[in-house]
mmCIF file of C-alpha atoms in Angstrom:
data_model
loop_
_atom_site.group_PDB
_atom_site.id
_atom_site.type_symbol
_atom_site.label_atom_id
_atom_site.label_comp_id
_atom_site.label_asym_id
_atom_site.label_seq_id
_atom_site.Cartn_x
_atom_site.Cartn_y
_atom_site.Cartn_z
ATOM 1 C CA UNK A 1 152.332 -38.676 111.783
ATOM 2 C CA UNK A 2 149.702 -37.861 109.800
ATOM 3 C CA UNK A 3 146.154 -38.929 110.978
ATOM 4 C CA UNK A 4 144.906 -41.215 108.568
ATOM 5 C CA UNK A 5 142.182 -43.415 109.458
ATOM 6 C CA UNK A 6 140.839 -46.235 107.114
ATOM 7 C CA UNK A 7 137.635 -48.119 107.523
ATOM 8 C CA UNK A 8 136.537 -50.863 107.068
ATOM 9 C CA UNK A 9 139.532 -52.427 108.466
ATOM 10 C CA UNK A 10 138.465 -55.863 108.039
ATOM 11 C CA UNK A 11 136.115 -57.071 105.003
ATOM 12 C CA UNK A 12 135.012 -60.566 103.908
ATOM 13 C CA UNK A 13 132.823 -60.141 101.083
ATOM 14 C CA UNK A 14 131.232 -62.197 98.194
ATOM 15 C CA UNK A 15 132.653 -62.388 94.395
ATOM 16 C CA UNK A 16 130.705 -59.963 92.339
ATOM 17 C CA UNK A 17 129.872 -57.526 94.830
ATOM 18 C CA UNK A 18 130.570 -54.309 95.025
ATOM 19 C CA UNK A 19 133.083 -53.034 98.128
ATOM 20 C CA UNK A 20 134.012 -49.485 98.735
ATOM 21 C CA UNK A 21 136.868 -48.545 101.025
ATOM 22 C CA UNK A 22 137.182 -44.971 102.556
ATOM 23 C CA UNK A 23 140.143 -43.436 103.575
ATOM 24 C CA UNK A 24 140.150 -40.086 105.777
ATOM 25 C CA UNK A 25 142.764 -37.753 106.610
ATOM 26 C CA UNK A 26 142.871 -34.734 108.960
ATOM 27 C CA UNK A 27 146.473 -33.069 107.310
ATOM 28 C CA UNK A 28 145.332 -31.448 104.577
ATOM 29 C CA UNK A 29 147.351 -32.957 102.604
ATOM 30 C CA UNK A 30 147.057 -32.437 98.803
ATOM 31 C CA UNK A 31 147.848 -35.704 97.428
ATOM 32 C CA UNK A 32 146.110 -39.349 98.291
ATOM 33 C CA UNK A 33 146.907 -42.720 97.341
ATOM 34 C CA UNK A 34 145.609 -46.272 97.356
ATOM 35 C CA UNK A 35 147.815 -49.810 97.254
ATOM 36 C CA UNK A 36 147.770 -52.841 97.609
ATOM 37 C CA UNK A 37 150.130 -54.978 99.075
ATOM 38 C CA UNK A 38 150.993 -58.654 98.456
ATOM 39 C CA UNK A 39 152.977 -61.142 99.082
ATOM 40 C CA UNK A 40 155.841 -61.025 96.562
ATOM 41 C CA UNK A 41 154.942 -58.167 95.121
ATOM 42 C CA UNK A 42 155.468 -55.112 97.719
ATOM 43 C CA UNK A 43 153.618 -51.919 97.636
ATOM 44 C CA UNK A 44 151.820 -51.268 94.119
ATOM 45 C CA UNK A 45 149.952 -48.051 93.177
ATOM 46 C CA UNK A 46 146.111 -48.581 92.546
ATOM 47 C CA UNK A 47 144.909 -44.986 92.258
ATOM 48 C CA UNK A 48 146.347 -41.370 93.248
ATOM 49 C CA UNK A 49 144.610 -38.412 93.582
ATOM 50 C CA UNK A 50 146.493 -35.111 93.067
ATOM 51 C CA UNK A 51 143.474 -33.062 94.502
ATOM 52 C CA UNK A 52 139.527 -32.656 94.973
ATOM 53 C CA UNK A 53 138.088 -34.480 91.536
ATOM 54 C CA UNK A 54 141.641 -35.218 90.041
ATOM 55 C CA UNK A 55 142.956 -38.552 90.302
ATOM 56 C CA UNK A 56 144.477 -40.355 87.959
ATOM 57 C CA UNK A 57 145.601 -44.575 87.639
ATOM 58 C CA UNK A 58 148.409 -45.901 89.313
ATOM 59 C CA UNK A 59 150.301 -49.256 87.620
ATOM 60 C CA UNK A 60 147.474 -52.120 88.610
ATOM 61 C CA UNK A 61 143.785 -50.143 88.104
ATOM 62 C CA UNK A 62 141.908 -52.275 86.235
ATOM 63 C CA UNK A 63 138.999 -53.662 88.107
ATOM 64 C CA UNK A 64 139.071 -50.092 90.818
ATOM 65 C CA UNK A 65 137.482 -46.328 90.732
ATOM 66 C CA UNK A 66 138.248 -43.715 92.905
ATOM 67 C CA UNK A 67 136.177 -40.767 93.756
ATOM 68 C CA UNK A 68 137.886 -37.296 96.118
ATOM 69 C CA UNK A 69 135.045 -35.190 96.361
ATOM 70 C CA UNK A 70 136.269 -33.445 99.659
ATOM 71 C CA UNK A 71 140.386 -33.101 100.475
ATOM 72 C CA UNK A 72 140.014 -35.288 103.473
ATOM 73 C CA UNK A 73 138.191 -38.120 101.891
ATOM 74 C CA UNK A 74 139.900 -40.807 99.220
ATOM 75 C CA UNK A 75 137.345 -43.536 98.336
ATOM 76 C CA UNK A 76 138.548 -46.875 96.739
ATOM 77 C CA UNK A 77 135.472 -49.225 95.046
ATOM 78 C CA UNK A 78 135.654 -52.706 93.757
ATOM 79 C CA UNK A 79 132.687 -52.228 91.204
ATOM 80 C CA UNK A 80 132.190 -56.416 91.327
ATOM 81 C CA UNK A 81 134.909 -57.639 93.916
ATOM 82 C CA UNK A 82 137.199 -60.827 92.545
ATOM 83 C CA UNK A 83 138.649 -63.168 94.633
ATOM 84 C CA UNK A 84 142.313 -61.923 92.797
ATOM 85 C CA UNK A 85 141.274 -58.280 94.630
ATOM 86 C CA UNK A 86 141.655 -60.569 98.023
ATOM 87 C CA UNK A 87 144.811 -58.393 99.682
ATOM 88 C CA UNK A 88 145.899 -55.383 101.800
ATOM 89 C CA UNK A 89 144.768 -52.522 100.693
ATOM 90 C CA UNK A 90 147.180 -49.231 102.389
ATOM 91 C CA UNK A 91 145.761 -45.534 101.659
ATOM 92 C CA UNK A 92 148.427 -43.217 101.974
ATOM 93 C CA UNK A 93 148.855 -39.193 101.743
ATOM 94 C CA UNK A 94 151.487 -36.563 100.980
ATOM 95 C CA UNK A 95 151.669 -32.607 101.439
ATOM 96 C CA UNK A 96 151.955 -30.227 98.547
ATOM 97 C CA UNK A 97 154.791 -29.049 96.861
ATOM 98 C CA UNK A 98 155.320 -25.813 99.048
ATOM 99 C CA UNK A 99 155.507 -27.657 102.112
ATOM 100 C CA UNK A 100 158.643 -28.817 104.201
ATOM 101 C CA UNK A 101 157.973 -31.995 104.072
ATOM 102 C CA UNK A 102 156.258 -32.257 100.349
ATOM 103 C CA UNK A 103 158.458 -35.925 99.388
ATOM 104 C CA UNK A 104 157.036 -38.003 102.694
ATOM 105 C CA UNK A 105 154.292 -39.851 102.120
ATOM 106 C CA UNK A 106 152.506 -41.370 105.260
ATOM 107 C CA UNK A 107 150.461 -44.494 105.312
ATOM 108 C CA UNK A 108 146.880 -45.453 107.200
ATOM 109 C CA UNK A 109 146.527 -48.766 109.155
ATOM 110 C CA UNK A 110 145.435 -50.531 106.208
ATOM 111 C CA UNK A 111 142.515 -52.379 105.345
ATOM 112 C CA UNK A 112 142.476 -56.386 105.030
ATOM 113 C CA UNK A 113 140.125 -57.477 102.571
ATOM 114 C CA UNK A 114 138.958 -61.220 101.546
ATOM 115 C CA UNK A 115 136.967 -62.147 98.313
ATOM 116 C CA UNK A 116 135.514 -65.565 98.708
ATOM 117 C CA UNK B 1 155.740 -50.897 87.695
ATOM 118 C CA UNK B 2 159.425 -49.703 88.581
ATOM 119 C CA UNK B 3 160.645 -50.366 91.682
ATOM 120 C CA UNK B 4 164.323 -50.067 93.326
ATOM 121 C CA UNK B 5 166.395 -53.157 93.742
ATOM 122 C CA UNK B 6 166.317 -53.984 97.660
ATOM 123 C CA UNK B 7 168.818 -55.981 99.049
ATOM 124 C CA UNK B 8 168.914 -58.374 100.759
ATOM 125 C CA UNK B 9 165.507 -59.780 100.372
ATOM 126 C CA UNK B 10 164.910 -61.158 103.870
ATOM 127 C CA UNK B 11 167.121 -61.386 107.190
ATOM 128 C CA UNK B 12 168.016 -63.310 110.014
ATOM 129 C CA UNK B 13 169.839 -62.505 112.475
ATOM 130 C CA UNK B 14 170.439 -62.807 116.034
ATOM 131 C CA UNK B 15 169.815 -60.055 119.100
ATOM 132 C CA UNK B 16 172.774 -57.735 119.677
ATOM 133 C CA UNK B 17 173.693 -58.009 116.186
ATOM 134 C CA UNK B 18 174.087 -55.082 113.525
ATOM 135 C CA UNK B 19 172.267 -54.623 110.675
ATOM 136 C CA UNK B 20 172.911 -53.494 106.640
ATOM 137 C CA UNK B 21 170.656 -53.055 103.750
ATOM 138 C CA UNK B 22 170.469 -50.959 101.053
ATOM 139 C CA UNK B 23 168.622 -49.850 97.913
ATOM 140 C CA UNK B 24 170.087 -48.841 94.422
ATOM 141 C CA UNK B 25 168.265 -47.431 91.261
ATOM 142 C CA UNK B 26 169.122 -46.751 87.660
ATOM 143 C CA UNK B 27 167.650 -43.457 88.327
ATOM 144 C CA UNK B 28 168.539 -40.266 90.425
ATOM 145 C CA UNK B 29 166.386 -39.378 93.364
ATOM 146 C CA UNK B 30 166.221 -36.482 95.308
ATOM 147 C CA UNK B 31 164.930 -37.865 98.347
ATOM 148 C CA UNK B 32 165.274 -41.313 99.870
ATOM 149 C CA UNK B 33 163.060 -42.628 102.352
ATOM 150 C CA UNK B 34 163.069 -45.101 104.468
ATOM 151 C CA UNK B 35 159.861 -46.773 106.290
ATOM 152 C CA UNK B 36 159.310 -49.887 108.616
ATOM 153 C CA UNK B 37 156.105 -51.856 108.770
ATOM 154 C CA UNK B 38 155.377 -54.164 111.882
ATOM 155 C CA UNK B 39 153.110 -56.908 111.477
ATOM 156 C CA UNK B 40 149.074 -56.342 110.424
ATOM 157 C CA UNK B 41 150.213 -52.310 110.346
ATOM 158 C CA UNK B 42 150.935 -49.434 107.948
ATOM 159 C CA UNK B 43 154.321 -48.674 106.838
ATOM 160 C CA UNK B 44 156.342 -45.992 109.214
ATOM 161 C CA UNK B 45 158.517 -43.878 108.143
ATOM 162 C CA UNK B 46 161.675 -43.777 109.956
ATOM 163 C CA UNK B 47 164.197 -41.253 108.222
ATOM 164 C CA UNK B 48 164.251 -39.317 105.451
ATOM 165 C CA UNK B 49 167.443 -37.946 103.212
ATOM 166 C CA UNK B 50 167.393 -34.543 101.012
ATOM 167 C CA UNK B 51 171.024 -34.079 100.660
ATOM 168 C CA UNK B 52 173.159 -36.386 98.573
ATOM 169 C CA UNK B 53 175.919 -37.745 101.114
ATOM 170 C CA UNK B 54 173.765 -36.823 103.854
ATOM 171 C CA UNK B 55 173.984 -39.265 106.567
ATOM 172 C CA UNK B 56 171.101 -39.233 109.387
ATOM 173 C CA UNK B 57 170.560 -40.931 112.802
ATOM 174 C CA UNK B 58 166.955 -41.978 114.409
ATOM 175 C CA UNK B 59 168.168 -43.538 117.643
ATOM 176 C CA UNK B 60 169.830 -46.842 116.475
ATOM 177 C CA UNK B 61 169.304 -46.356 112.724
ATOM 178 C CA UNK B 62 171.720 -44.582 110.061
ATOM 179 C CA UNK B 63 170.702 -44.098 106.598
ATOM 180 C CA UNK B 64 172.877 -42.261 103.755
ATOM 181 C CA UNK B 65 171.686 -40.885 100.562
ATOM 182 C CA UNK B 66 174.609 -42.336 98.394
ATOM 183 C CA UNK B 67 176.927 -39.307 96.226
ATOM 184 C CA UNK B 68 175.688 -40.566 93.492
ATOM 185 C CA UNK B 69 171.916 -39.642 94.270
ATOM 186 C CA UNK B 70 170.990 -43.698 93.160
ATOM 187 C CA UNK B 71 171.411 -45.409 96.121
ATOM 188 C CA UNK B 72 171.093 -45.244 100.233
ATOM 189 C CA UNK B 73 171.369 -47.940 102.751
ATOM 190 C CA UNK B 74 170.132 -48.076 106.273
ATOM 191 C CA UNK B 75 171.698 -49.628 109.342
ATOM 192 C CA UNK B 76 170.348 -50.986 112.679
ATOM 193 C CA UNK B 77 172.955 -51.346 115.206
ATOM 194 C CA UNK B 78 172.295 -53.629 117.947
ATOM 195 C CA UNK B 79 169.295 -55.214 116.848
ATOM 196 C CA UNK B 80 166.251 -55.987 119.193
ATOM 197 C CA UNK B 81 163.667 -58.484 118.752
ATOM 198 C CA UNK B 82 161.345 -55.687 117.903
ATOM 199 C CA UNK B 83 163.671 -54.398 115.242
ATOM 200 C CA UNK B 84 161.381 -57.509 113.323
ATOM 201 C CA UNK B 85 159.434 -56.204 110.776
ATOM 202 C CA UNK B 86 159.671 -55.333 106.691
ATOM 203 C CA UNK B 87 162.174 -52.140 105.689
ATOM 204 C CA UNK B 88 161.238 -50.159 102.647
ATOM 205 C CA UNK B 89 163.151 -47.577 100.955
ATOM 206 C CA UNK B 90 161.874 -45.117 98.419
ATOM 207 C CA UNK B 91 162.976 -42.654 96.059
ATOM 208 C CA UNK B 92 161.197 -39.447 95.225
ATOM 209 C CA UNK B 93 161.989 -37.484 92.293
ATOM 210 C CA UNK B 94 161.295 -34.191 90.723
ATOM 211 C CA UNK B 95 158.818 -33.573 87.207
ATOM 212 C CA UNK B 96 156.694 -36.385 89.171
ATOM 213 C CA UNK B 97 153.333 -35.166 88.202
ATOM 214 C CA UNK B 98 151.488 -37.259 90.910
ATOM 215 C CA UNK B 99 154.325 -36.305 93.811
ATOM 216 C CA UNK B 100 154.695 -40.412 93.455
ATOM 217 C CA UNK B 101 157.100 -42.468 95.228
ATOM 218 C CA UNK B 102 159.196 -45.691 94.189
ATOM 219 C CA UNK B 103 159.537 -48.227 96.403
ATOM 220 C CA UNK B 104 161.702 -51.277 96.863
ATOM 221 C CA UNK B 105 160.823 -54.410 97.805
ATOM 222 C CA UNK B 106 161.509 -54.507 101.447
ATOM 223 C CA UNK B 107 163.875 -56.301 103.270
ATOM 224 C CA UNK B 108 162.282 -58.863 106.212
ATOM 225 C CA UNK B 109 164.207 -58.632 109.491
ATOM 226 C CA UNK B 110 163.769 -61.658 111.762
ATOM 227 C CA UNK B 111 165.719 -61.245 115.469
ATOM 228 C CA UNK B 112 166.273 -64.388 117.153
ATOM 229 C CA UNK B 113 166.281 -63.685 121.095
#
């Protein structure tokens, strides 16, 4: 397994403040990812990042930023949290394409955040 | 956002029993994946298929990438009670510019001791 860490891994926070959620990985793997997961509605892409300072929006962005300023480090921020951004948020990484193993993506412990 | 059609959508079953689920897609993949999640955790992933046909075996689980390249299924055989969990597939295909994956929409096992 990859070691992926994510912290916080609990949050309670107020509407309309801003949350930031860091995900760190030891692999060196070239590709990151943030979702969230809900009930009914599976795993769905927030943000990817396809290296250091290249990331690009996944199918439900609106309302998150990402930032990969180092390869190990994927940051997810709520600018001004909503109570709809209450969920399970799941950062998960993947090796480049000249590795073995370069269609395996492996997932953190997730974080659980609530937005009263 | 697309996702593969998971069946079935939930599970229960009792201990000792065998298991069958599978995932198809409009679209060819050339890898299918298959994960578990347990309860408050990160999905796990438990086998993973490069080979159309190719048919794989992690202890009590069997998966096949289908001929076709647009579908797989996964057994359990003798289930366990912690067999419980969600099962996700995924595809992975090539000219994917992020490396993505698409995922179905789990299947929830429940094992009744």
């Amino acid at each position: 397994d990859a070691g992926i860490t994510q912290s916080p891994r609990h949050k309670v926070t107020e509407t309309g403040t801003p949350v930031t959620l860091r995900c760190h990985q030891t692999e060196n793997h070239r590709y990151m990812y943030w979702y969230r997961q809900d009930p009914g509605h599976g795993l769905r892409l927030i943000h990817y990042s396809y290296g250091v300072k290249d990331t690009d929006k996944g199918e439900v962005s609106d309302g998150y930023s990402v930032s990969r300023s180092k390869t190990e480090d994927f940051l997810l921020t709520l600018e001004s949290a909503t109570s709809s951004q209450t969920s399970v948020y799941f950062c998960a990484t993947m090796p480049g394409e000249r590795e073995a193993s370069f269609s395996e993506q492996f997932f953190g412990p997730g974080t659980r955040l609530t937005v009263l | 956002g697309q996702q593969l059609n998971q069946s079935p959508q939930s599970m229960f079953i009792q201990e000792g029993e065998d298991v069958s689920m599978n995932c198809t897609s409009s679209s060819i993949f050339n890898t299918w994946l298959w994960y578990k999640q347990d309860p408050g955790e990160g999905p796990v992933l438990l086998i993973a298929l490069y080979k159309a046909g190719e048919l794989t075996s992690n202890g009590r689980l069997t998966a096949q990438f289908g001929i076709t390249r647009k579908d797989s299924f996964l057994n359990i055989s003798a289930s366990i009670p912690s067999d419980v969990g969600i099962y996700f597939c995924a595809g992975h295909g090539r000219n994917n510019a992020g490396n993505m994956l698409t995922f179905g929409g789990g299947t929830r096992l429940m094992v009744k001791p």
